[in-house]
PDB file of C-alpha atoms in Angstrom:
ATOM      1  CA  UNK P   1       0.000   0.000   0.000  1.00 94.00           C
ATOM      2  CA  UNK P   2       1.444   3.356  -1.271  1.00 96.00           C
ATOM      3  CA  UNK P   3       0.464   7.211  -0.658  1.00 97.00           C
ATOM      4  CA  UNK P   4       1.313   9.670  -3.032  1.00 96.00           C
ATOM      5  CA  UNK P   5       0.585  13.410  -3.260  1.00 96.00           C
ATOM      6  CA  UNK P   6       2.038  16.140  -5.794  1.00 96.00           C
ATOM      7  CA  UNK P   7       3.196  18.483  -3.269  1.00 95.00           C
ATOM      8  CA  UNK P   8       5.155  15.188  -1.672  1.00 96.00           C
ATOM      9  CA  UNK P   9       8.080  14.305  -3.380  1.00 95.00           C
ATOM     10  CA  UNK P  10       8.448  11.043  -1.522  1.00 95.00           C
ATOM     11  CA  UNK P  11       6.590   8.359  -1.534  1.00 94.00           C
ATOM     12  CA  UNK P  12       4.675   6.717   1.650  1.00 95.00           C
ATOM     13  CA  UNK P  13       4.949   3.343   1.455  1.00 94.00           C
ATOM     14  CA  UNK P  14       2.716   1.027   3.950  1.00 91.00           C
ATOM     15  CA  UNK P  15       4.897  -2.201   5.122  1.00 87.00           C
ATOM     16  CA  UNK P  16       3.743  -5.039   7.846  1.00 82.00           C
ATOM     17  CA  UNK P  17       6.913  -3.878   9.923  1.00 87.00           C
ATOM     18  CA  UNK P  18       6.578  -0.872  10.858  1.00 92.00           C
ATOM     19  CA  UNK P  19       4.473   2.341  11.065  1.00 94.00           C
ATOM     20  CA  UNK P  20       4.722   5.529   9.155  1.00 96.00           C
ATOM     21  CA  UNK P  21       5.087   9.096  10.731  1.00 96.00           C
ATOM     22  CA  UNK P  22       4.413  12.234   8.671  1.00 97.00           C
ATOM     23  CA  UNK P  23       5.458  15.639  10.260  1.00 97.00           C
ATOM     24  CA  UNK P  24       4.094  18.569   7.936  1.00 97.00           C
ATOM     25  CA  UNK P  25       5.185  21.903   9.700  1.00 96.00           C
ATOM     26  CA  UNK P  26       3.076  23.704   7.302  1.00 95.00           C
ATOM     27  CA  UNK P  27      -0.486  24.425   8.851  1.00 96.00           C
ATOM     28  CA  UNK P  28      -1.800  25.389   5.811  1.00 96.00           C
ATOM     29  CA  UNK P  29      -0.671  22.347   3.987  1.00 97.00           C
ATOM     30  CA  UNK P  30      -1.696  19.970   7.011  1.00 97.00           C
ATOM     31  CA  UNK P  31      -5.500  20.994   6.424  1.00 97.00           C
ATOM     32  CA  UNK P  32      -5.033  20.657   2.187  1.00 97.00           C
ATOM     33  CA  UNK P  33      -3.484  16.914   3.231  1.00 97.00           C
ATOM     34  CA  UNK P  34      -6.220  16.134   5.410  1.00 98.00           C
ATOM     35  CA  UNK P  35      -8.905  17.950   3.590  1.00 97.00           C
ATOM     36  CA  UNK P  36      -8.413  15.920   0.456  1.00 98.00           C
ATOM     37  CA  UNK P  37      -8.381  12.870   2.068  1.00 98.00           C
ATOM     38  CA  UNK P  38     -11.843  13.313   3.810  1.00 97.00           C
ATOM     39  CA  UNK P  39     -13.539  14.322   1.189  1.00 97.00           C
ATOM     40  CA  UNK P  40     -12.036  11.212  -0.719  1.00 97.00           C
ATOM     41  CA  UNK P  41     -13.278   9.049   2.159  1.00 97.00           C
ATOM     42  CA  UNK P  42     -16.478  10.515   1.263  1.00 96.00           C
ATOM     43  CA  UNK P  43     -16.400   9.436  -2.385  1.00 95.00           C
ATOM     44  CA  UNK P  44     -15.157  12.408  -3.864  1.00 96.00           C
ATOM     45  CA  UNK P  45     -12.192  13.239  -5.924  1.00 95.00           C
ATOM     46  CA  UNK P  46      -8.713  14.690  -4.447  1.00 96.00           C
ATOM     47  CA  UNK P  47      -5.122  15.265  -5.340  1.00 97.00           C
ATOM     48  CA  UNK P  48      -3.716  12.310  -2.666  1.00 97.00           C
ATOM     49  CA  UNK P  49      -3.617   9.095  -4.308  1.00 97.00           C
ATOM     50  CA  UNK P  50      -4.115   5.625  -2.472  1.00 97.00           C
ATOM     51  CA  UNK P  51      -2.414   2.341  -4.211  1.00 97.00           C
ATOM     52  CA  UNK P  52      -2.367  -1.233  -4.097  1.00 95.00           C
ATOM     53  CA  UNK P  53       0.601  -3.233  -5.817  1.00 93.00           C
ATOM     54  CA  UNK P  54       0.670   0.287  -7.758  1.00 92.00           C
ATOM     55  CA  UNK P  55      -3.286   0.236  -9.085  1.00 96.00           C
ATOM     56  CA  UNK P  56      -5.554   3.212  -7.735  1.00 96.00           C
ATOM     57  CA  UNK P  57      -7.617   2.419  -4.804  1.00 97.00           C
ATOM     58  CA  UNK P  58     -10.771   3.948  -3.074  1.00 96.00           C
ATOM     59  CA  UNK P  59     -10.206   5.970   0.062  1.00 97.00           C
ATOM     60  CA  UNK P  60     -13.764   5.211   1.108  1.00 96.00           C
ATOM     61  CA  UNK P  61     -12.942   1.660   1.111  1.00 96.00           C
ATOM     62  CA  UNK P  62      -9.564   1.137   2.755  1.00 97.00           C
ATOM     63  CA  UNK P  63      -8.611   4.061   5.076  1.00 98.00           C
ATOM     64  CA  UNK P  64     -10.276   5.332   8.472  1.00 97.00           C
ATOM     65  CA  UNK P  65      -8.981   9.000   9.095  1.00 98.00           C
ATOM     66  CA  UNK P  66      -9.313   9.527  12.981  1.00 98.00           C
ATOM     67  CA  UNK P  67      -8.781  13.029  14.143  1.00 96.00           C
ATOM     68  CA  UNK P  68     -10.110  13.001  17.182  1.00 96.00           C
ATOM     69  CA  UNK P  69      -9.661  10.043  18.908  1.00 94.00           C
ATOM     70  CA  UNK P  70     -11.856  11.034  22.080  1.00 93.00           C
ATOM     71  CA  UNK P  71     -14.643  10.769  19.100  1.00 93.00           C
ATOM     72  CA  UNK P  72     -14.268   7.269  17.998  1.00 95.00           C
ATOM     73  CA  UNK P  73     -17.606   5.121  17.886  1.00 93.00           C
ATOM     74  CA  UNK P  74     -17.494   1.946  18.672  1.00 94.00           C
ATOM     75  CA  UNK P  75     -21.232   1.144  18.373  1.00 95.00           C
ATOM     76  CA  UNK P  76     -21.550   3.725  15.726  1.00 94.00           C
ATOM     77  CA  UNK P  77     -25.057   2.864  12.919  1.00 93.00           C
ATOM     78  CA  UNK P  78     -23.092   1.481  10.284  1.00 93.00           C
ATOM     79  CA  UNK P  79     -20.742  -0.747  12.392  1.00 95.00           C
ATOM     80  CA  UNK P  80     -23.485  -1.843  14.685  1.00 94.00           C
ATOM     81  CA  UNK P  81     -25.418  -2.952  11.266  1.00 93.00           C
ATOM     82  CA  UNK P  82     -22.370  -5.009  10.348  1.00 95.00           C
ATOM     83  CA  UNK P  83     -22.263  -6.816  13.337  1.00 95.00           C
ATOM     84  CA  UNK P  84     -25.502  -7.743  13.383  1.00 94.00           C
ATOM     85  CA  UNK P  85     -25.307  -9.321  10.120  1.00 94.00           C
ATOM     86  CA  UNK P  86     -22.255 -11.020  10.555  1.00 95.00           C
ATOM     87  CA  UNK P  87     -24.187 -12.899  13.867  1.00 95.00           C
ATOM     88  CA  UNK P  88     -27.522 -13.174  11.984  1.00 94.00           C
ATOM     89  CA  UNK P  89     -25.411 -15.283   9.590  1.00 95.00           C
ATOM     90  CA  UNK P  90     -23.106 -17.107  12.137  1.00 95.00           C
ATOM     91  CA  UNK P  91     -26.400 -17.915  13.679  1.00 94.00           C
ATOM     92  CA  UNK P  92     -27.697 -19.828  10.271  1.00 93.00           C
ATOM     93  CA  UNK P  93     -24.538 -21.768   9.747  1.00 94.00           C
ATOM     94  CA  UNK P  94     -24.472 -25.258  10.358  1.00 93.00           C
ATOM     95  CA  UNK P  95     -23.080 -25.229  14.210  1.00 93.00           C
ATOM     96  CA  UNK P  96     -25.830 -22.867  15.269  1.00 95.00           C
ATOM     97  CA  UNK P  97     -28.694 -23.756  12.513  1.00 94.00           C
ATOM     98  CA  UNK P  98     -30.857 -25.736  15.278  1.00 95.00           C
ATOM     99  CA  UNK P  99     -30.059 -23.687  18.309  1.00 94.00           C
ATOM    100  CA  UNK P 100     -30.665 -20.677  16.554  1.00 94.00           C
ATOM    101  CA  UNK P 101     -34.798 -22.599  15.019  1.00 92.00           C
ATOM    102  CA  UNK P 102     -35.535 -24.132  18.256  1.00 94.00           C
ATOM    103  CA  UNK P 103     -34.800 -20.633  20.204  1.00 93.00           C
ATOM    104  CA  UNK P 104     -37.148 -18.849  17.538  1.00 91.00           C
ATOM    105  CA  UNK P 105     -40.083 -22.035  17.491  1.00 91.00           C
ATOM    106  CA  UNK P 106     -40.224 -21.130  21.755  1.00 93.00           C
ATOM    107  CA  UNK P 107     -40.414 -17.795  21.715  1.00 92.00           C
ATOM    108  CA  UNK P 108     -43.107 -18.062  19.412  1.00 90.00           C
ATOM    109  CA  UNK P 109     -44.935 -20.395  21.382  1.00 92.00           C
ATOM    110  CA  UNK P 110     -43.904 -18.471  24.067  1.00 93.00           C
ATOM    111  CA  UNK P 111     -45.917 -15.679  22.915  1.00 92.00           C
ATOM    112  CA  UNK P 112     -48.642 -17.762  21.677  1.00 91.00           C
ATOM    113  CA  UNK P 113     -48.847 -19.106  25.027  1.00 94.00           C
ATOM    114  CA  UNK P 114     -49.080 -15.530  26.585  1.00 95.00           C
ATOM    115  CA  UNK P 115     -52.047 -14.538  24.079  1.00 94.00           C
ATOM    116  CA  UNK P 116     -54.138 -17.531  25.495  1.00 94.00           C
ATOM    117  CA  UNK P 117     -54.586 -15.232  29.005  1.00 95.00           C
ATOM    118  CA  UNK P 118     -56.996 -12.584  27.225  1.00 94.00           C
ATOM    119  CA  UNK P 119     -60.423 -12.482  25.169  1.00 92.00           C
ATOM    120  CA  UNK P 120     -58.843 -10.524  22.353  1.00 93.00           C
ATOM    121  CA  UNK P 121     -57.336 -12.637  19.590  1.00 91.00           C
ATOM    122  CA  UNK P 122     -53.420 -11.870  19.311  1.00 91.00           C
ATOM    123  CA  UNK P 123     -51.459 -13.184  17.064  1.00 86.00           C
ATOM    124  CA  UNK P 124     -48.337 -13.439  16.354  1.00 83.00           C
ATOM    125  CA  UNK P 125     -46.577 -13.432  13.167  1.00 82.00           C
ATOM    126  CA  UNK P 126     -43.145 -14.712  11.860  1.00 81.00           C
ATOM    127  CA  UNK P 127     -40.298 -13.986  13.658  1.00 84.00           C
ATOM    128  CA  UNK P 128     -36.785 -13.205  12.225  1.00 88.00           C
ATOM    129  CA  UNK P 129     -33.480 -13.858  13.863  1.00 90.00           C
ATOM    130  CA  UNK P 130     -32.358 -10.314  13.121  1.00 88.00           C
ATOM    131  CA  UNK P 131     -35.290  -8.982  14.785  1.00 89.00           C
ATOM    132  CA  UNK P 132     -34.143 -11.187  18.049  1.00 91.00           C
ATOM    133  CA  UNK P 133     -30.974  -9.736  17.831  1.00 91.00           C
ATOM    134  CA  UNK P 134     -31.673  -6.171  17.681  1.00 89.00           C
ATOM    135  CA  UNK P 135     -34.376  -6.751  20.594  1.00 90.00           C
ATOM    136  CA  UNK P 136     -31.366  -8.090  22.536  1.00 91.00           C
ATOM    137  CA  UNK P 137     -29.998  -4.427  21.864  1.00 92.00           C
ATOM    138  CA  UNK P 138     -26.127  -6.110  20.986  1.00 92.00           C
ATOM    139  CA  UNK P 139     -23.442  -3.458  21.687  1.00 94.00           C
ATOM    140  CA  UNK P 140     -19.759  -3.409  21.515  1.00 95.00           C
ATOM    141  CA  UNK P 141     -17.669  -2.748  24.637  1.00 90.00           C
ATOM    142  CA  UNK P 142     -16.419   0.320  25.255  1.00 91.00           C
ATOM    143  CA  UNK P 143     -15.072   0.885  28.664  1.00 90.00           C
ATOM    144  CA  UNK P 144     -11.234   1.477  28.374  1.00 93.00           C
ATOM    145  CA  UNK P 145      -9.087   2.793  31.526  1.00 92.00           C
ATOM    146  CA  UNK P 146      -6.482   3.846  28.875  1.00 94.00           C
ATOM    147  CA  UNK P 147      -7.269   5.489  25.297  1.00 95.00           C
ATOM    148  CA  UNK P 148      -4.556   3.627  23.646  1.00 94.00           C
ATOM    149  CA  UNK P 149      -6.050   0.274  24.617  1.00 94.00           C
ATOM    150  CA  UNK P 150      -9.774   1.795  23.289  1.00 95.00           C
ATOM    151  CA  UNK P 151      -8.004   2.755  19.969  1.00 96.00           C
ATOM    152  CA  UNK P 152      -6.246  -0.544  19.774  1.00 95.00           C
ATOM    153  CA  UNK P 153      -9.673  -2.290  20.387  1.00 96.00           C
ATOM    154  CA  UNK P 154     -10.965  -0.083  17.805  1.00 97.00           C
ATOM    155  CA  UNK P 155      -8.900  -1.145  15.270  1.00 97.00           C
ATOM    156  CA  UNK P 156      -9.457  -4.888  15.781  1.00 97.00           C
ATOM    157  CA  UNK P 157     -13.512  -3.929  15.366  1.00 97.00           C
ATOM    158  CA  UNK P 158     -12.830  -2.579  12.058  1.00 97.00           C
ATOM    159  CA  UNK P 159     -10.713  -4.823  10.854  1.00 97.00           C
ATOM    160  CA  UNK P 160     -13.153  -8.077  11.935  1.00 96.00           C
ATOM    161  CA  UNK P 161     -16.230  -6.401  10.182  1.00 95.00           C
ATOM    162  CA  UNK P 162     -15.185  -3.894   7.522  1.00 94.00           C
ATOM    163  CA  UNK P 163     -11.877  -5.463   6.583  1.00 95.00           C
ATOM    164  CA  UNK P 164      -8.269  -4.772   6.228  1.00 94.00           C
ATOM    165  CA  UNK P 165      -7.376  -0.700   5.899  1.00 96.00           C
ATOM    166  CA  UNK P 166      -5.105   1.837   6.679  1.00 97.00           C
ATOM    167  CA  UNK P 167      -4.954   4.144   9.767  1.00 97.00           C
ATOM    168  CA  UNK P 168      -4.398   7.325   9.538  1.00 98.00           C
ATOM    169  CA  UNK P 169      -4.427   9.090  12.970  1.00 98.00           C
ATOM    170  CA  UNK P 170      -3.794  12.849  13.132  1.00 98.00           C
ATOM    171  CA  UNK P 171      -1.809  14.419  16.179  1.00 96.00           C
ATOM    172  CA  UNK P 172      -2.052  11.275  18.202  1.00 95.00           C
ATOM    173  CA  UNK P 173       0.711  12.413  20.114  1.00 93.00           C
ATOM    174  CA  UNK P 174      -0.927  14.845  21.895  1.00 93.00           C
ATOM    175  CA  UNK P 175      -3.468  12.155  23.404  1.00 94.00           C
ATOM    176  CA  UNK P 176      -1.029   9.739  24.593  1.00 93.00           C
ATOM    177  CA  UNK P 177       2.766   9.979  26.308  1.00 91.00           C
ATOM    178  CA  UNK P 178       5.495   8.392  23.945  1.00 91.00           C
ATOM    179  CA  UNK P 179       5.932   5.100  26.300  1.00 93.00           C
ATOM    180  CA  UNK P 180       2.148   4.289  25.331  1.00 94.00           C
ATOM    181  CA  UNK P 181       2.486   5.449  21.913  1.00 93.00           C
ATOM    182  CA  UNK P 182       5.462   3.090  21.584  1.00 94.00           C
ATOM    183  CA  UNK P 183       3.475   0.463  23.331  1.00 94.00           C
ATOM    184  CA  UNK P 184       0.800   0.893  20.884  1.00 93.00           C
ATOM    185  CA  UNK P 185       2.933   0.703  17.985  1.00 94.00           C
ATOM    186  CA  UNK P 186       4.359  -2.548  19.064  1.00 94.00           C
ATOM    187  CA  UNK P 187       1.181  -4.159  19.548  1.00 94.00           C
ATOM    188  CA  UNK P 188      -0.038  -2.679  15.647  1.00 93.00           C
ATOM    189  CA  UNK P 189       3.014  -3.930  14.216  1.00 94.00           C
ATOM    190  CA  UNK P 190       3.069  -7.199  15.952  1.00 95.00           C
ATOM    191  CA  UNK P 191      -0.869  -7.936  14.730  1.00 95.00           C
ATOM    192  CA  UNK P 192       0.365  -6.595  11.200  1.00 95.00           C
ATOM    193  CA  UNK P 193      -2.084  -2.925  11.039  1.00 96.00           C
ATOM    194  CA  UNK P 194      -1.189  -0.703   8.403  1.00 95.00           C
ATOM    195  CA  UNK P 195      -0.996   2.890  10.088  1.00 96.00           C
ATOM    196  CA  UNK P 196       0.367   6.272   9.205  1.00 97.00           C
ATOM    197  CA  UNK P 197       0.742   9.490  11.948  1.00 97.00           C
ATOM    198  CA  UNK P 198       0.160  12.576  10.470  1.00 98.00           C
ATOM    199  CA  UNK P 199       1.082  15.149  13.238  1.00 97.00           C
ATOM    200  CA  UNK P 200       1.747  18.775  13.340  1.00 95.00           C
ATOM    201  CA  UNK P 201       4.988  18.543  15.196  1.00 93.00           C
ATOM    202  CA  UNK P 202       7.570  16.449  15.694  1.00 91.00           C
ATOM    203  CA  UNK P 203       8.330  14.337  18.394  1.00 89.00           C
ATOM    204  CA  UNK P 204      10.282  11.503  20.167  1.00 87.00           C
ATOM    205  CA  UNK P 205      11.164   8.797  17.579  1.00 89.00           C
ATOM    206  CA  UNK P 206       9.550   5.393  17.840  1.00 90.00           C
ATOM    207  CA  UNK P 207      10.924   1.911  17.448  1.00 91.00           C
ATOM    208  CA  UNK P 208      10.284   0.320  14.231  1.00 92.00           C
ATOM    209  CA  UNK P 209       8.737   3.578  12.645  1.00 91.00           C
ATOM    210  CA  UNK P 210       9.511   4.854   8.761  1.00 92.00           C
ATOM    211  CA  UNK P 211       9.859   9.089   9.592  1.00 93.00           C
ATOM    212  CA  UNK P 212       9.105  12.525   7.226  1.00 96.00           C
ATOM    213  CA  UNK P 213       9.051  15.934   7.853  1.00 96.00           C
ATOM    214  CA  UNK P 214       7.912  18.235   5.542  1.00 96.00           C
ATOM    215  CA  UNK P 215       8.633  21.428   6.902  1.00 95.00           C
ATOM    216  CA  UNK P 216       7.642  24.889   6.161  1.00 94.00           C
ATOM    217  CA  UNK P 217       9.061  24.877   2.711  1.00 93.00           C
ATOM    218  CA  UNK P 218       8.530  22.062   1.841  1.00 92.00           C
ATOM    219  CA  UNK P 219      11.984  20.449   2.342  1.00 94.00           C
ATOM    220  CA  UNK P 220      12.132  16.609   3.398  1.00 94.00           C
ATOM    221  CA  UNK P 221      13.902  15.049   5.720  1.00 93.00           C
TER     222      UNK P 221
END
């Protein structure tokens, strides 16, 4: 995985290893950066250009741009909808198939059996597994003593139900002191995430961590 952009002359290249860390000391050029990439994330064109094995890829399909991290949602709509289709259909596979009919045939009769105690007629009509599950009212946890463990979790939530993508977390260094940010890297790098630090300012290098700063002229190091 490979990021490009025409104001970049080098190129940000994504390995299993390590993380990347991009300093821009520009403010002006930080908010372009991340500008484009959010509104490519929202399925519209931009200047920054994502690759696979060197073929074009969709933004909206294989990054997550946090910027806040205090914002992150674990039980956000969409993900919530994900997970509940992934157990609707874990729940119709062959290890589950006859809990999953016999649970649905007694509450049923359950019901049925409940109607029986008054004069008017109640019925009651087919019920769907889904419609168990989101009576159950399924969330994902999200108590975390330490953000970097909440992030972390994060992560692994996306990755289960959405797929493989890249990271891109901007100013994380502000939210968390460099032992936990090299704590966290080590734990990314050791379950093989794909991440990239943008961040205004640079800081303490990390272990096992690819490193640019584009400063105010645009000069690389």
């Amino acid at each position: 995985m490979k990021i490009v952009h025409p104001k970049i002359n080098s190129k940000i290249e994504m390995f299993d290893c390590e993380i990347n860390v991009l300093v821009i000391e520009a403010p002006g050029f930080l908010y372009e950066l991340l500008t484009d990439i959010k509104k490519q994330i929202n399925n519209f064109e931009g200047n920054t250009v994502l690759s696979i094995c060197n073929e074009p890829v969709s933004f909206h399909k294989y990054v997550e741009l946090i910027t806040d991290p205090l914002a992150i949602e674990m039980n956000s709509r969409t993900i919530m909808k994900k997970v509940l289709v992934a157990m609707e259909k874990c729940g119709q596979d062959a290890v589950y198939y006859e809990r999953t009919q016999k649970l649905m045939a007694e509450i049923e009769t359950y019901i049925n059996d409940l109607s029986l105690n008054f004069d008017t007629e109640i019925e009651c009509h087919d019920i769907s597994f889904q419609q168990i599950l989101k009576a159950a009212e399924v969330t994902v946890a999200d108590e975390y003593s330490r953000l970097v463990d909440r992030i972390y979790a994060y992560m692994e939530l996306i990755r289960e139900f959405e797929g493989d993508k890249l990271f891109i977390f901007v100013n994380l260094s502000s939210f968390i002191k460099n032992e936990q940010l090299q704590e966290f890297v080590n734990t990314v790098v050791g379950h093989s995430f794909r991440v990239l630090l943008i961040d205004s300012h640079d800081f303490e290098r990390l272990e096992q961590e690819n490193h640019l700063i584009v400063d105010c002229d645009f000069c690389e190091f």
